[in-house]
Amino acid sequence: MQNAILVLNAGSSSLKFSLFADPPDGPELRLRGQIEGLYGTPHFIAQDTTGTILDERRWADGTHLGHDGAAHHLVEFLQGFRSEYQLMAVGHRVVHGGQAFSQPARVDAEVLAKLEKFVPLAPLHQPHNLAPIRAVAERAPHLPQVACFDTAFHRQQPELAQLFALPPSITERGVRRYGFHGLSYEYIASVLPQLAPEAAAGRVVVAHLGNGASLCAMAAGRSMASTMGFTAVDGLPMGTRCGNLDPGVILYLMDELKMNARAIETLIYKESGLLGVSGISSDMRELLASDEPRAALAVDLFVYRIGRELGSLAAALGGLDALVFTGGIGEHAAAIRARVCRDAAWLGLAFDDAANEAGGPRISTASSPVSAWVIPTNEELMIARHTRQTISST
Ligand SMILES: Nc1ncnc2c1ncn2[C@@H]1O[C@H](COP(=O)(O)OP(=O)(O)O)[C@@H](O)[C@H]1O
Ligand SMILES: CC(=O)OP(=O)(O)O
Ligand SMILES: [Mg+2]
């Protein structure tokens, strides 16, 4: 029987999971999977490290499985591995840890109550991050659970990068830029030294482009600035999120269109971004395959805003040594990488089209002053490492 750590990464419509064996030299992936379409057409799949499907199930269209139902199904599935693995702990991705949490934390009732307070700051994620924690606690109250925060990696950013130009009476309430995707950025920072040692020690912008999308400016592996801010709706246009928005628009929506806070929240989190501009889809695959002019407009705006934010972050770093792509779009959409890299020629990035089409890892020419890379992220491995470290130190 091997000790094992279960990692849960709950998103707004999915529950991704990984099971890591826990040998002395660090967590080793044994199986992974997800249950997606939790509120529409639930689909469960679990695979081993060779990609062999271990189990798969589809529910009828319109089935409201929800996060609780997904956690229940996952527990049932994992029962089948009871003779092989002894579950030591469950590690969770929790999107918002505010100023209170700059390190992973073992979850107890007090921690859970504090994390509840951040639900309004991450309505698309936090409720779904916390639901599986409660579900596991109910079924296995003595099983250690660790929360690993998307915000923690950015907590050491310079004060000016975190500050809004608001009176202290507001900013002292924790109204500041936090930044997200921190587990992803932490992973990239951990592997970059092996791949590009000179870049890793220098000034790097990492583009985590997925359904959620952000950029992070790093100096020697430390977060210096990022495009997401107080919440994960700020920064780039995303699958369904609007990104950077003049705050005066919110007042216009309230005063002129008589929209209340919940209606505005739905608009900016679920009805904007690639979906809102195209009117077609939040999925970059569908937009790149579409002949519709509005699909092209949504992609154009996405690429344009990345270029604007990249310039801003390069300014924050005083220059740029490397650009890294990761996340669903960053890892798989060569066309988007090509457009972003070509627009970044002014920064000294010489793009290598053939290398990009081949998937990298380097997608700039060998002589390019600024290197460009494609590096698949691994939030789950970071969570497993943090979970192992946290339970062994408490
Ligand atoms: N092969 C692909 N080509 C282009 N875009 C892709 C591809 N695969 C995934 N994507 C994009 O990545 C998004 C999912 O990003 P990902 O980072 O995996 O998820 P999340 O942001 O929910 O964590 C999809 O919505 C889609 O837009
Ligand atoms: C913070 C965030 O946007 O996460 P995701 O990319 O998983 O939606
Ligand atoms: Mg993600």
Coordinates of C-alpha atoms and ligand atoms in Angstrom, one line a residue:
M1 CA 0.0 0.0 0.0
Q2 CA 1.5 3.4 -1.0
N3 CA 0.8 6.7 0.7
A4 CA -1.0 9.0 -1.6
I5 CA -2.2 12.6 -1.9
L6 CA -5.4 13.6 -3.7
V7 CA -5.4 17.0 -5.5
L8 CA -8.6 18.7 -6.4
N9 CA -8.8 21.7 -8.7
A10 CA -12.4 22.8 -8.8
G11 CA -13.4 25.3 -11.5
S12 CA -16.7 26.9 -12.2
S13 CA -18.0 24.0 -14.3
S14 CA -15.5 21.2 -13.6
L15 CA -13.7 19.3 -11.0
K16 CA -10.2 18.3 -12.1
F17 CA -8.4 15.7 -9.9
S18 CA -5.0 14.0 -9.7
L19 CA -3.8 11.2 -7.4
F20 CA -0.1 11.4 -6.5
A21 CA 1.8 8.6 -4.8
D22 CA 4.0 10.1 -2.1
P23 CA 7.5 8.5 -2.1
P24 CA 10.3 10.2 -0.2
D25 CA 11.7 12.1 -3.2
G26 CA 8.4 13.8 -3.9
P27 CA 4.9 13.3 -5.3
E28 CA 4.6 11.1 -8.4
L29 CA 1.4 11.2 -10.5
R30 CA -0.5 8.0 -10.7
L31 CA -3.8 9.0 -12.2
R32 CA -5.7 12.1 -13.2
G33 CA -9.1 13.0 -14.6
Q34 CA -12.0 15.4 -14.4
I35 CA -15.7 15.7 -14.2
E36 CA -16.8 18.5 -16.5
G37 CA -20.1 19.9 -17.5
L38 CA -21.3 19.7 -13.8
Y39 CA -24.4 21.8 -14.5
G40 CA -25.1 20.7 -18.1
T41 CA -23.8 17.4 -19.5
P42 CA -21.6 15.8 -16.9
H43 CA -18.7 13.7 -18.2
F44 CA -16.3 11.8 -15.9
I45 CA -13.0 10.5 -17.2
A46 CA -10.0 9.0 -15.3
Q47 CA -6.8 8.1 -17.0
D48 CA -3.4 6.6 -15.8
T49 CA -0.1 8.2 -16.7
T50 CA 0.0 6.4 -20.0
G51 CA -3.4 8.0 -21.0
T52 CA -5.2 4.7 -20.7
I53 CA -8.8 5.3 -19.7
L54 CA -9.5 3.8 -16.3
D55 CA -13.1 4.8 -16.0
E56 CA -15.5 7.0 -17.9
R57 CA -19.1 8.0 -17.5
R58 CA -21.5 10.4 -19.1
W59 CA -24.8 11.6 -17.5
A60 CA -27.9 12.6 -19.5
D61 CA -27.9 16.1 -21.0
G62 CA -29.3 18.6 -18.5
T63 CA -28.2 16.5 -15.4
H64 CA -27.4 18.9 -12.6
L65 CA -24.6 16.9 -11.0
G66 CA -23.1 19.9 -9.3
H67 CA -19.9 20.0 -7.2
D68 CA -21.3 17.9 -4.4
G69 CA -22.5 15.2 -6.8
A70 CA -19.1 15.3 -8.5
A71 CA -17.2 14.9 -5.1
H72 CA -19.5 12.0 -4.2
H73 CA -18.8 10.2 -7.6
L74 CA -15.1 10.9 -7.2
V75 CA -15.0 9.4 -3.7
E76 CA -16.9 6.3 -5.0
F77 CA -14.4 6.0 -7.9
L78 CA -11.4 6.3 -5.6
Q79 CA -12.7 3.5 -3.3
G80 CA -11.6 1.1 -6.0
F81 CA -8.0 2.1 -5.2
R82 CA -8.3 1.6 -1.5
S83 CA -6.1 -1.5 -1.5
E84 CA -3.4 0.2 -3.5
Y85 CA -3.2 3.7 -1.9
Q86 CA -3.5 5.0 1.6
L87 CA -4.9 8.6 1.3
M88 CA -2.7 10.8 3.4
A89 CA -4.2 14.2 2.6
V90 CA -6.3 16.2 0.1
G91 CA -4.8 19.3 -1.5
H92 CA -7.1 21.9 -3.0
R93 CA -6.6 24.9 -5.3
V94 CA -8.3 27.8 -3.7
V95 CA -8.3 30.9 -5.9
H96 CA -8.4 33.7 -3.3
G97 CA -6.5 33.8 -0.1
G98 CA -6.6 37.6 0.3
Q99 CA -3.9 39.2 2.5
A100 CA -4.5 36.6 5.2
F101 CA -2.9 33.7 3.4
S102 CA 0.5 34.0 1.7
Q103 CA 1.3 30.3 2.3
P104 CA -0.7 27.1 1.9
A105 CA -2.8 26.4 4.9
R106 CA -4.2 23.2 6.6
V107 CA -7.9 23.6 6.5
D108 CA -10.0 23.7 9.7
A109 CA -13.3 25.3 10.5
E110 CA -11.6 28.7 11.3
V111 CA -9.7 28.7 8.0
L112 CA -12.8 27.7 6.0
A113 CA -14.8 30.6 7.6
K114 CA -12.0 33.0 6.6
L115 CA -12.0 31.7 3.0
E116 CA -15.8 32.1 2.8
K117 CA -15.3 35.9 3.2
F118 CA -13.4 35.9 -0.2
V119 CA -16.4 34.4 -2.1
P120 CA -17.5 37.9 -3.3
L121 CA -14.0 38.5 -4.6
A122 CA -13.9 35.3 -6.7
P123 CA -17.6 34.4 -7.3
L124 CA -16.7 32.2 -10.3
H125 CA -14.2 30.1 -8.4
Q126 CA -14.2 30.4 -4.5
P127 CA -17.6 28.7 -3.9
H128 CA -16.6 25.8 -6.0
N129 CA -13.2 25.6 -4.4
L130 CA -14.7 25.4 -0.9
A131 CA -17.6 22.9 -1.8
P132 CA -15.3 19.9 -2.2
I133 CA -13.4 20.8 1.0
R134 CA -16.8 20.6 2.9
A135 CA -17.7 17.4 1.1
V136 CA -14.5 15.6 2.0
A137 CA -14.6 16.9 5.6
E138 CA -18.1 15.4 6.0
R139 CA -17.1 12.0 4.6
A140 CA -13.6 11.9 6.2
P141 CA -13.4 14.4 9.0
H142 CA -9.9 13.3 10.1
L143 CA -8.3 13.4 6.7
P144 CA -5.9 16.4 6.5
Q145 CA -6.9 18.9 3.9
V146 CA -4.6 21.7 2.6
A147 CA -5.7 24.9 0.7
C148 CA -3.2 26.2 -1.8
F149 CA -3.8 29.7 -3.0
D150 CA -3.7 31.2 -6.5
T151 CA -2.9 34.6 -4.8
A152 CA 0.0 33.5 -2.6
F153 CA 2.8 33.7 -5.2
H154 CA 2.0 37.4 -5.8
R155 CA 1.9 38.5 -2.1
Q156 CA 5.6 39.6 -2.3
Q157 CA 5.1 42.0 -5.2
P158 CA 6.4 45.6 -4.7
E159 CA 3.9 47.8 -2.8
L160 CA 3.4 50.0 -5.8
A161 CA 2.4 47.0 -8.0
Q162 CA -0.4 46.2 -5.5
L163 CA -1.7 49.7 -4.7
F164 CA -4.8 51.3 -6.1
A165 CA -4.9 55.1 -6.1
L166 CA -7.6 55.1 -3.4
P167 CA -7.7 56.6 0.1
P168 CA -6.2 54.5 2.9
S169 CA -9.7 54.1 4.4
I170 CA -10.4 51.9 1.5
T171 CA -7.1 50.2 0.7
E172 CA -6.7 49.3 4.4
R173 CA -9.7 47.1 4.0
G174 CA -7.7 44.9 1.7
V175 CA -8.7 46.6 -1.5
R176 CA -5.5 46.0 -3.5
R177 CA -4.2 44.1 -6.5
Y178 CA -3.7 40.4 -5.5
G179 CA -3.0 38.6 -8.8
F180 CA -4.0 35.0 -9.5
H181 CA -2.8 31.9 -11.4
G182 CA -0.1 31.9 -8.8
L183 CA 0.2 28.1 -8.6
S184 CA 0.7 28.0 -12.4
Y185 CA 3.3 30.8 -12.3
E186 CA 5.1 29.2 -9.4
Y187 CA 5.4 26.0 -11.4
I188 CA 6.7 27.8 -14.4
A189 CA 9.3 29.6 -12.2
S190 CA 10.3 26.2 -10.8
V191 CA 11.1 24.6 -14.2
L192 CA 12.4 27.6 -16.2
P193 CA 15.9 27.3 -14.7
Q194 CA 16.3 23.9 -16.3
L195 CA 14.9 25.0 -19.7
A196 CA 16.3 28.6 -20.0
P197 CA 18.7 29.3 -17.1
E198 CA 19.7 32.8 -18.4
A199 CA 16.1 33.8 -18.8
A200 CA 15.0 32.3 -15.5
A201 CA 17.5 34.6 -13.7
G202 CA 16.3 37.6 -15.7
R203 CA 13.1 39.5 -16.6
V204 CA 10.3 37.1 -17.7
V205 CA 6.6 37.6 -18.6
V206 CA 4.6 34.5 -18.3
A207 CA 1.3 34.4 -20.2
H208 CA -1.2 32.0 -18.6
L209 CA -3.8 32.0 -21.4
G210 CA -6.8 29.7 -20.7
N211 CA -10.4 30.2 -20.1
G212 CA -9.1 32.4 -17.3
A213 CA -6.1 34.4 -18.7
S214 CA -3.5 36.6 -17.1
L215 CA 0.1 37.7 -17.5
C216 CA 2.7 37.8 -14.7
A217 CA 6.0 39.8 -14.7
M218 CA 8.7 37.9 -12.9
A219 CA 12.3 39.0 -12.0
A220 CA 14.5 36.1 -11.0
G221 CA 11.4 33.9 -10.4
R222 CA 9.7 36.5 -8.2
S223 CA 6.3 38.0 -9.0
M224 CA 6.7 41.7 -9.7
A225 CA 3.3 42.5 -11.3
S226 CA 0.4 40.8 -12.9
T227 CA -2.7 41.7 -15.0
M228 CA -5.3 40.3 -12.7
G229 CA -6.0 42.5 -9.6
F230 CA -8.4 42.6 -6.7
T231 CA -10.4 39.9 -8.5
A232 CA -9.9 37.5 -11.3
V233 CA -12.1 39.5 -13.6
D234 CA -9.4 42.2 -14.2
G235 CA -6.7 42.3 -16.8
L236 CA -7.1 40.5 -20.2
P237 CA -10.4 39.7 -21.9
M238 CA -11.0 36.0 -21.1
G239 CA -13.4 33.2 -22.1
T240 CA -16.4 34.9 -20.5
R241 CA -14.8 37.7 -18.4
C242 CA -14.4 41.3 -19.7
G243 CA -10.9 42.0 -18.2
N244 CA -9.8 45.6 -17.7
L245 CA -12.7 48.0 -17.5
D246 CA -12.9 51.7 -16.8
P247 CA -14.7 51.8 -13.4
G248 CA -16.9 54.5 -14.8
V249 CA -18.6 51.9 -16.9
I250 CA -19.9 50.2 -13.8
L251 CA -21.5 53.5 -12.7
Y252 CA -23.1 53.9 -16.2
L253 CA -24.5 50.4 -16.0
M254 CA -26.0 51.2 -12.6
D255 CA -27.3 54.7 -13.3
E256 CA -28.3 54.5 -16.9
L257 CA -29.2 50.9 -17.4
K258 CA -30.5 50.4 -13.8
M259 CA -28.4 47.2 -13.4
N260 CA -27.8 46.0 -9.9
A261 CA -24.6 44.4 -8.5
R262 CA -25.7 40.8 -9.3
A263 CA -26.7 41.7 -12.9
I264 CA -23.4 43.5 -13.4
E265 CA -21.5 40.5 -11.9
T266 CA -23.2 38.1 -14.3
L267 CA -22.4 40.5 -17.2
I268 CA -18.7 40.9 -16.5
Y269 CA -17.9 37.4 -15.3
K270 CA -20.1 35.2 -17.5
E271 CA -21.4 37.2 -20.5
S272 CA -18.3 39.1 -21.7
G273 CA -14.8 38.3 -23.0
L274 CA -14.5 36.1 -26.1
L275 CA -18.1 35.0 -25.7
G276 CA -19.4 38.5 -25.2
V277 CA -17.6 40.1 -28.1
S278 CA -18.1 37.2 -30.6
G279 CA -21.6 36.2 -29.5
I280 CA -20.5 32.7 -30.5
S281 CA -18.2 31.0 -28.0
S282 CA -15.8 31.4 -25.1
D283 CA -13.7 28.6 -26.6
M284 CA -10.7 29.8 -28.7
R285 CA -10.9 26.6 -30.8
E286 CA -14.4 27.5 -32.0
L287 CA -13.4 31.1 -32.7
L288 CA -10.3 30.2 -34.6
A289 CA -12.4 27.8 -36.7
S290 CA -15.2 30.3 -37.3
D291 CA -15.6 32.5 -40.5
E292 CA -17.8 34.9 -38.6
P293 CA -16.3 38.5 -38.5
R294 CA -17.3 38.8 -34.8
A295 CA -15.2 35.7 -34.0
A296 CA -12.2 37.4 -35.7
L297 CA -12.9 40.6 -33.8
A298 CA -12.9 38.8 -30.4
V299 CA -9.6 37.1 -31.3
D300 CA -8.1 40.4 -32.5
L301 CA -9.1 42.1 -29.3
F302 CA -7.7 39.3 -27.2
V303 CA -4.3 39.5 -29.0
Y304 CA -4.3 43.3 -29.0
R305 CA -4.9 43.5 -25.2
I306 CA -2.2 40.9 -24.6
G307 CA 0.2 43.1 -26.5
R308 CA -0.8 46.2 -24.5
E309 CA -0.4 44.4 -21.2
L310 CA 2.9 42.8 -22.3
G311 CA 4.3 46.3 -23.0
S312 CA 3.2 47.5 -19.6
L313 CA 4.7 44.6 -17.7
A314 CA 8.0 44.9 -19.7
A315 CA 8.0 48.5 -18.5
A316 CA 7.5 47.4 -14.9
L317 CA 10.5 45.0 -15.4
G318 CA 12.7 47.7 -17.1
G319 CA 13.0 45.4 -20.1
L320 CA 12.3 41.8 -21.1
D321 CA 14.5 38.6 -21.4
A322 CA 11.8 36.0 -22.1
L323 CA 8.1 35.4 -22.8
V324 CA 6.5 32.1 -21.8
F325 CA 3.2 30.8 -22.9
T326 CA 1.1 28.3 -20.8
G327 CA -2.5 27.4 -20.1
G328 CA -5.0 25.9 -22.5
I329 CA -4.7 28.6 -25.2
G330 CA -1.0 29.3 -24.5
E331 CA 0.0 25.6 -24.8
H332 CA -2.2 24.6 -27.7
A333 CA -3.1 27.6 -29.9
A334 CA 0.0 28.1 -32.1
A335 CA -1.8 30.8 -34.1
I336 CA -2.3 33.0 -31.0
R337 CA 1.3 32.5 -29.9
A338 CA 2.4 33.5 -33.4
R339 CA 0.4 36.7 -33.4
V340 CA 1.5 37.8 -29.9
C341 CA 5.2 37.1 -30.7
R342 CA 5.1 39.0 -34.0
D343 CA 3.5 42.0 -32.2
A344 CA 6.3 41.8 -29.7
A345 CA 9.1 42.2 -32.3
W346 CA 9.6 45.8 -31.0
L347 CA 10.8 44.2 -27.7
G348 CA 13.5 42.3 -29.5
L349 CA 11.7 39.0 -29.9
A350 CA 12.6 37.2 -33.1
F351 CA 9.9 34.6 -33.7
D352 CA 10.6 31.1 -35.2
D353 CA 7.4 30.0 -37.0
A354 CA 8.6 26.4 -37.6
A355 CA 9.5 25.9 -34.0
N356 CA 6.1 27.3 -33.0
E357 CA 4.3 25.0 -35.3
A358 CA 6.3 22.1 -33.8
G359 CA 5.1 23.2 -30.3
G360 CA 8.4 24.5 -28.9
P361 CA 9.6 24.5 -26.2
R362 CA 11.6 27.4 -27.6
I363 CA 9.6 29.3 -30.3
S364 CA 12.1 32.2 -30.9
T365 CA 15.2 32.0 -33.0
A366 CA 18.4 30.9 -31.3
S367 CA 19.9 34.4 -31.7
S368 CA 16.8 36.3 -30.5
P369 CA 17.6 38.8 -27.8
V370 CA 14.3 38.0 -26.2
S371 CA 13.5 34.2 -26.0
A372 CA 10.0 32.8 -26.2
W373 CA 8.8 29.5 -24.9
V374 CA 5.8 27.1 -24.6
I375 CA 5.8 25.3 -21.2
P376 CA 2.8 23.2 -20.1
T377 CA 1.7 24.2 -16.6
N378 CA 1.1 21.8 -13.7
E379 CA -0.9 23.4 -11.0
E380 CA -1.8 20.0 -9.6
L381 CA 1.9 19.1 -9.0
M382 CA 2.5 22.4 -7.1
I383 CA -0.6 21.6 -4.9
A384 CA 0.7 18.1 -4.2
R385 CA 4.2 19.4 -3.3
H386 CA 2.7 22.1 -1.0
T387 CA 0.2 19.6 0.6
R388 CA 3.0 17.2 1.3
Q389 CA 5.2 20.0 2.9
T390 CA 2.3 21.4 4.9
I391 CA 1.1 18.2 6.5
S392 CA 4.7 17.1 7.3
S393 CA 5.3 20.5 9.0
T394 CA 2.1 20.6 11.1
Ligands
LIG1 N1 -6.2 22.8 -28.8 C1 -6.6 24.1 -28.5 N2 -6.5 25.1 -29.3 C2 -6.9 26.4 -28.9 N3 -7.4 26.7 -27.7 C3 -7.5 25.6 -26.8 C4 -7.1 24.3 -27.1 N4 -7.4 23.5 -26.0 C5 -7.9 24.3 -25.1 N5 -8.0 25.6 -25.6 C6 -8.5 26.8 -24.9 O1 -8.1 26.7 -23.5 C7 -9.3 26.9 -22.7 C8 -9.2 26.1 -21.4 O2 -8.0 26.6 -20.7 P1 -7.5 25.9 -19.5 O3 -6.3 26.7 -19.0 O4 -7.3 24.5 -19.8 O5 -8.8 25.9 -18.5 P2 -9.2 26.9 -17.3 O6 -8.9 28.3 -17.7 O7 -10.6 26.6 -17.1 O8 -8.3 26.5 -16.1 C9 -10.4 26.5 -23.6 O9 -11.6 27.1 -23.2 C10 -10.0 26.9 -25.0 O10 -10.3 28.3 -25.2
LIG2 C1 -7.9 32.6 -11.5 C2 -8.5 32.0 -12.8 O1 -9.0 32.7 -13.7 O2 -8.5 30.6 -12.8 P1 -9.0 29.8 -14.1 O3 -8.0 30.1 -15.2 O4 -8.9 28.3 -13.7 O5 -10.4 30.2 -14.5
MG3 MG -7.2 27.4 -15.0

